PDB file of C-alpha atoms in Angstrom:
ATOM      1  CA  UNK A   1     -18.342 -26.086 -39.774  1.00  0.00           C
ATOM      2  CA  UNK A   2     -16.389 -23.795 -42.292  1.00  0.00           C
ATOM      3  CA  UNK A   3     -17.861 -20.449 -40.251  1.00  0.00           C
ATOM      4  CA  UNK A   4     -16.502 -22.760 -37.412  1.00  0.00           C
ATOM      5  CA  UNK A   5     -12.837 -22.148 -38.864  1.00  0.00           C
ATOM      6  CA  UNK A   6     -12.817 -19.092 -39.638  1.00  0.00           C
ATOM      7  CA  UNK A   7     -13.912 -17.977 -36.392  1.00  0.00           C
ATOM      8  CA  UNK A   8     -11.165 -20.048 -35.160  1.00  0.00           C
ATOM      9  CA  UNK A   9      -7.766 -19.123 -37.443  1.00  0.00           C
ATOM     10  CA  UNK A  10      -9.278 -14.647 -36.698  1.00  0.00           C
ATOM     11  CA  UNK A  11      -9.239 -16.221 -32.503  1.00  0.00           C
ATOM     12  CA  UNK A  12      -6.060 -17.248 -33.002  1.00  0.00           C
ATOM     13  CA  UNK A  13      -5.169 -14.672 -35.450  1.00  0.00           C
ATOM     14  CA  UNK A  14      -5.924 -11.523 -31.992  1.00  0.00           C
ATOM     15  CA  UNK A  15      -3.963 -13.319 -29.398  1.00  0.00           C
ATOM     16  CA  UNK A  16      -0.486 -11.366 -29.871  1.00  0.00           C
ATOM     17  CA  UNK A  17      -2.359  -8.528 -31.645  1.00  0.00           C
ATOM     18  CA  UNK A  18      -4.205  -8.124 -27.955  1.00  0.00           C
ATOM     19  CA  UNK A  19      -1.220  -8.952 -26.123  1.00  0.00           C
ATOM     20  CA  UNK A  20       0.336  -6.402 -27.615  1.00  0.00           C
ATOM     21  CA  UNK A  21      -1.914  -3.877 -26.958  1.00  0.00           C
ATOM     22  CA  UNK A  22      -1.381  -4.667 -23.716  1.00  0.00           C
ATOM     23  CA  UNK A  23       1.485  -4.868 -23.333  1.00  0.00           C
ATOM     24  CA  UNK A  24       1.558  -1.773 -25.116  1.00  0.00           C
ATOM     25  CA  UNK A  25      -1.408   0.086 -22.729  1.00  0.00           C
ATOM     26  CA  UNK A  26       0.196  -1.901 -19.396  1.00  0.00           C
ATOM     27  CA  UNK A  27       4.366   0.215 -20.348  1.00  0.00           C
ATOM     28  CA  UNK A  28       1.689   3.210 -20.943  1.00  0.00           C
ATOM     29  CA  UNK A  29       0.583   3.617 -17.522  1.00  0.00           C
ATOM     30  CA  UNK A  30       3.912   2.645 -16.006  1.00  0.00           C
ATOM     31  CA  UNK A  31       5.832   4.717 -18.229  1.00  0.00           C
ATOM     32  CA  UNK A  32       3.760   8.260 -16.262  1.00  0.00           C
ATOM     33  CA  UNK A  33       3.951   7.445 -12.718  1.00  0.00           C
ATOM     34  CA  UNK A  34       6.491   9.026 -10.916  1.00  0.00           C
ATOM     35  CA  UNK A  35       9.242   6.856  -8.783  1.00  0.00           C
ATOM     36  CA  UNK A  36       8.744   8.143  -4.939  1.00  0.00           C
ATOM     37  CA  UNK A  37       5.568   9.501  -5.797  1.00  0.00           C
ATOM     38  CA  UNK A  38       3.955   6.881  -3.618  1.00  0.00           C
ATOM     39  CA  UNK A  39       4.830   5.063  -0.114  1.00  0.00           C
ATOM     40  CA  UNK A  40       4.978   2.304   1.677  1.00  0.00           C
ATOM     41  CA  UNK A  41       4.258   3.113   5.571  1.00  0.00           C
ATOM     42  CA  UNK A  42       4.384   1.155   8.135  1.00  0.00           C
ATOM     43  CA  UNK A  43       3.034   1.450  11.423  1.00  0.00           C
ATOM     44  CA  UNK A  44       3.400  -0.804  14.617  1.00  0.00           C
ATOM     45  CA  UNK A  45       0.181  -1.316  17.055  1.00  0.00           C
ATOM     46  CA  UNK A  46      -0.002  -4.040  21.153  1.00  0.00           C
ATOM     47  CA  UNK A  47      -2.806  -5.103  19.155  1.00  0.00           C
ATOM     48  CA  UNK A  48      -5.796  -6.029  16.866  1.00  0.00           C
ATOM     49  CA  UNK A  49      -7.950  -4.210  17.792  1.00  0.00           C
ATOM     50  CA  UNK A  50      -5.465  -0.802  17.846  1.00  0.00           C
ATOM     51  CA  UNK A  51      -4.185  -1.608  14.645  1.00  0.00           C
ATOM     52  CA  UNK A  52      -7.471  -2.951  12.685  1.00  0.00           C
ATOM     53  CA  UNK A  53      -9.291   0.875  14.504  1.00  0.00           C
ATOM     54  CA  UNK A  54      -5.624   2.971  12.882  1.00  0.00           C
ATOM     55  CA  UNK A  55      -6.159   0.783   9.980  1.00  0.00           C
ATOM     56  CA  UNK A  56      -9.748   1.861   9.060  1.00  0.00           C
ATOM     57  CA  UNK A  57      -9.784   4.792  10.440  1.00  0.00           C
ATOM     58  CA  UNK A  58      -6.716   5.867   7.654  1.00  0.00           C
ATOM     59  CA  UNK A  59      -8.635   5.369   4.930  1.00  0.00           C
ATOM     60  CA  UNK A  60     -12.136   7.109   6.171  1.00  0.00           C
ATOM     61  CA  UNK A  61      -9.776  10.222   5.585  1.00  0.00           C
ATOM     62  CA  UNK A  62      -8.074   9.567   2.357  1.00  0.00           C
ATOM     63  CA  UNK A  63      -5.272   9.610   3.765  1.00  0.00           C
ATOM     64  CA  UNK A  64      -4.365   5.931   2.178  1.00  0.00           C
ATOM     65  CA  UNK A  65      -5.415   4.157  -0.919  1.00  0.00           C
ATOM     66  CA  UNK A  66      -5.533   0.091   2.233  1.00  0.00           C
ATOM     67  CA  UNK A  67      -3.892  -1.129   5.276  1.00  0.00           C
ATOM     68  CA  UNK A  68      -3.250  -4.551   4.959  1.00  0.00           C
ATOM     69  CA  UNK A  69      -2.649  -5.908   8.729  1.00  0.00           C
ATOM     70  CA  UNK A  70      -0.389  -8.286   9.463  1.00  0.00           C
ATOM     71  CA  UNK A  71      -0.904 -10.534  13.267  1.00  0.00           C
ATOM     72  CA  UNK A  72       1.881 -11.461  16.105  1.00  0.00           C
ATOM     73  CA  UNK A  73       5.495  -9.709  14.111  1.00  0.00           C
ATOM     74  CA  UNK A  74       8.411 -10.059  17.516  1.00  0.00           C
ATOM     75  CA  UNK A  75       9.982  -6.825  18.011  1.00  0.00           C
ATOM     76  CA  UNK A  76      12.945  -5.896  20.979  1.00  0.00           C
ATOM     77  CA  UNK A  77      13.676  -3.185  20.976  1.00  0.00           C
ATOM     78  CA  UNK A  78      15.935  -0.946  23.400  1.00  0.00           C
ATOM     79  CA  UNK A  79      13.284   1.266  25.686  1.00  0.00           C
ATOM     80  CA  UNK A  80      14.283   3.695  28.422  1.00  0.00           C
ATOM     81  CA  UNK A  81      17.488   1.604  28.962  1.00  0.00           C
ATOM     82  CA  UNK A  82      16.119  -1.838  28.894  1.00  0.00           C
ATOM     83  CA  UNK A  83      15.545  -4.829  26.398  1.00  0.00           C
ATOM     84  CA  UNK A  84      12.435  -4.828  25.505  1.00  0.00           C
ATOM     85  CA  UNK A  85      10.186  -7.652  23.016  1.00  0.00           C
ATOM     86  CA  UNK A  86       6.285  -7.518  22.440  1.00  0.00           C
ATOM     87  CA  UNK A  87       4.062  -9.007  20.334  1.00  0.00           C
ATOM     88  CA  UNK A  88       2.404  -6.144  18.067  1.00  0.00           C
ATOM     89  CA  UNK A  89       0.717  -6.072  14.768  1.00  0.00           C
ATOM     90  CA  UNK A  90       2.641  -4.432  11.453  1.00  0.00           C
ATOM     91  CA  UNK A  91       0.467  -1.432  10.079  1.00  0.00           C
ATOM     92  CA  UNK A  92       1.910  -1.456   6.155  1.00  0.00           C
ATOM     93  CA  UNK A  93       0.015   1.512   4.225  1.00  0.00           C
ATOM     94  CA  UNK A  94      -0.289   2.577   0.266  1.00  0.00           C
ATOM     95  CA  UNK A  95      -0.473   6.039   0.030  1.00  0.00           C
ATOM     96  CA  UNK A  96       0.835   9.002  -1.375  1.00  0.00           C
ATOM     97  CA  UNK A  97       4.348  10.607  -0.884  1.00  0.00           C
ATOM     98  CA  UNK A  98       3.152  14.187   0.816  1.00  0.00           C
ATOM     99  CA  UNK A  99       0.474  12.584   3.020  1.00  0.00           C
ATOM    100  CA  UNK A 100       2.874  11.402   5.293  1.00  0.00           C
ATOM    101  CA  UNK A 101       3.808  13.815   7.139  1.00  0.00           C
ATOM    102  CA  UNK A 102      -0.583  13.906   7.375  1.00  0.00           C
ATOM    103  CA  UNK A 103      -0.267  10.583   7.965  1.00  0.00           C
ATOM    104  CA  UNK A 104       1.971  10.883  10.621  1.00  0.00           C
ATOM    105  CA  UNK A 105      -0.065  13.540  12.517  1.00  0.00           C
ATOM    106  CA  UNK A 106      -2.992  10.986  12.483  1.00  0.00           C
ATOM    107  CA  UNK A 107      -1.296   8.626  14.354  1.00  0.00           C
ATOM    108  CA  UNK A 108       0.281  10.068  16.701  1.00  0.00           C
ATOM    109  CA  UNK A 109      -3.228  12.576  17.565  1.00  0.00           C
ATOM    110  CA  UNK A 110      -5.040   9.020  18.628  1.00  0.00           C
ATOM    111  CA  UNK A 111      -2.263   6.071  19.068  1.00  0.00           C
ATOM    112  CA  UNK A 112      -1.114   4.506  22.762  1.00  0.00           C
ATOM    113  CA  UNK A 113       1.817   4.362  22.239  1.00  0.00           C
ATOM    114  CA  UNK A 114       4.588   7.318  24.133  1.00  0.00           C
ATOM    115  CA  UNK A 115       6.861   6.904  20.263  1.00  0.00           C
ATOM    116  CA  UNK A 116       4.658   5.899  17.523  1.00  0.00           C
ATOM    117  CA  UNK A 117       6.000   3.836  15.276  1.00  0.00           C
ATOM    118  CA  UNK A 118       5.548   6.090  11.509  1.00  0.00           C
ATOM    119  CA  UNK A 119       8.507   4.899   9.229  1.00  0.00           C
ATOM    120  CA  UNK A 120       7.739   5.270   5.161  1.00  0.00           C
ATOM    121  CA  UNK A 121       9.511   4.043   2.207  1.00  0.00           C
ATOM    122  CA  UNK A 122       9.806   5.582  -1.568  1.00  0.00           C
ATOM    123  CA  UNK A 123       7.902   3.611  -4.210  1.00  0.00           C
ATOM    124  CA  UNK A 124      10.299   2.727  -7.161  1.00  0.00           C
ATOM    125  CA  UNK A 125       8.152   0.254  -9.387  1.00  0.00           C
ATOM    126  CA  UNK A 126       4.983  -1.556  -8.992  1.00  0.00           C
ATOM    127  CA  UNK A 127       2.166  -2.724 -11.212  1.00  0.00           C
ATOM    128  CA  UNK A 128       1.285  -0.433 -13.269  1.00  0.00           C
ATOM    129  CA  UNK A 129      -2.848   0.006 -12.372  1.00  0.00           C
ATOM    130  CA  UNK A 130      -2.003  -0.742  -9.013  1.00  0.00           C
ATOM    131  CA  UNK A 131      -0.040   2.657  -8.535  1.00  0.00           C
ATOM    132  CA  UNK A 132      -2.593   4.661 -10.854  1.00  0.00           C
ATOM    133  CA  UNK A 133      -5.107   2.964  -8.129  1.00  0.00           C
ATOM    134  CA  UNK A 134      -3.428   4.879  -5.436  1.00  0.00           C
ATOM    135  CA  UNK A 135      -3.304   7.053  -6.890  1.00  0.00           C
ATOM    136  CA  UNK A 136      -6.214   8.107  -7.705  1.00  0.00           C
ATOM    137  CA  UNK A 137      -8.134   6.964  -4.216  1.00  0.00           C
ATOM    138  CA  UNK A 138      -5.425   8.800  -2.576  1.00  0.00           C
ATOM    139  CA  UNK A 139      -6.078  13.021  -2.312  1.00  0.00           C
ATOM    140  CA  UNK A 140      -3.185  15.071  -3.009  1.00  0.00           C
ATOM    141  CA  UNK A 141      -2.982  17.175   0.027  1.00  0.00           C
TER     142      UNK A 141
END
């Protein structure tokens, strides 16, 4: 019984210490991220088949660490002087900012649209371990 009490007391004393250590490690990892060095790119596709083909290819080619496929978005836009409304699929791609030109070039080469949408926004902050994983997964040029 005495040993169990000692283990319980030591365990309870360790929780704040472990919390402090994990917070410091997290903040150290966050400090090593350069804001804007990663980007979230967005690409619209005409259907899920095209979206999955492009998503898989950019991950296999190490142009992206991860691609989220968001089905059934509605896009309203002007094209050749006419207002259009289409159902599309949106890709959200996490990659290095330095790889956006190569990503855009690849997408233009395989995308069925005459003018493929490829836009990117810099990632200013996020979960440090996730950002580190993206950096490790996508080689810098």
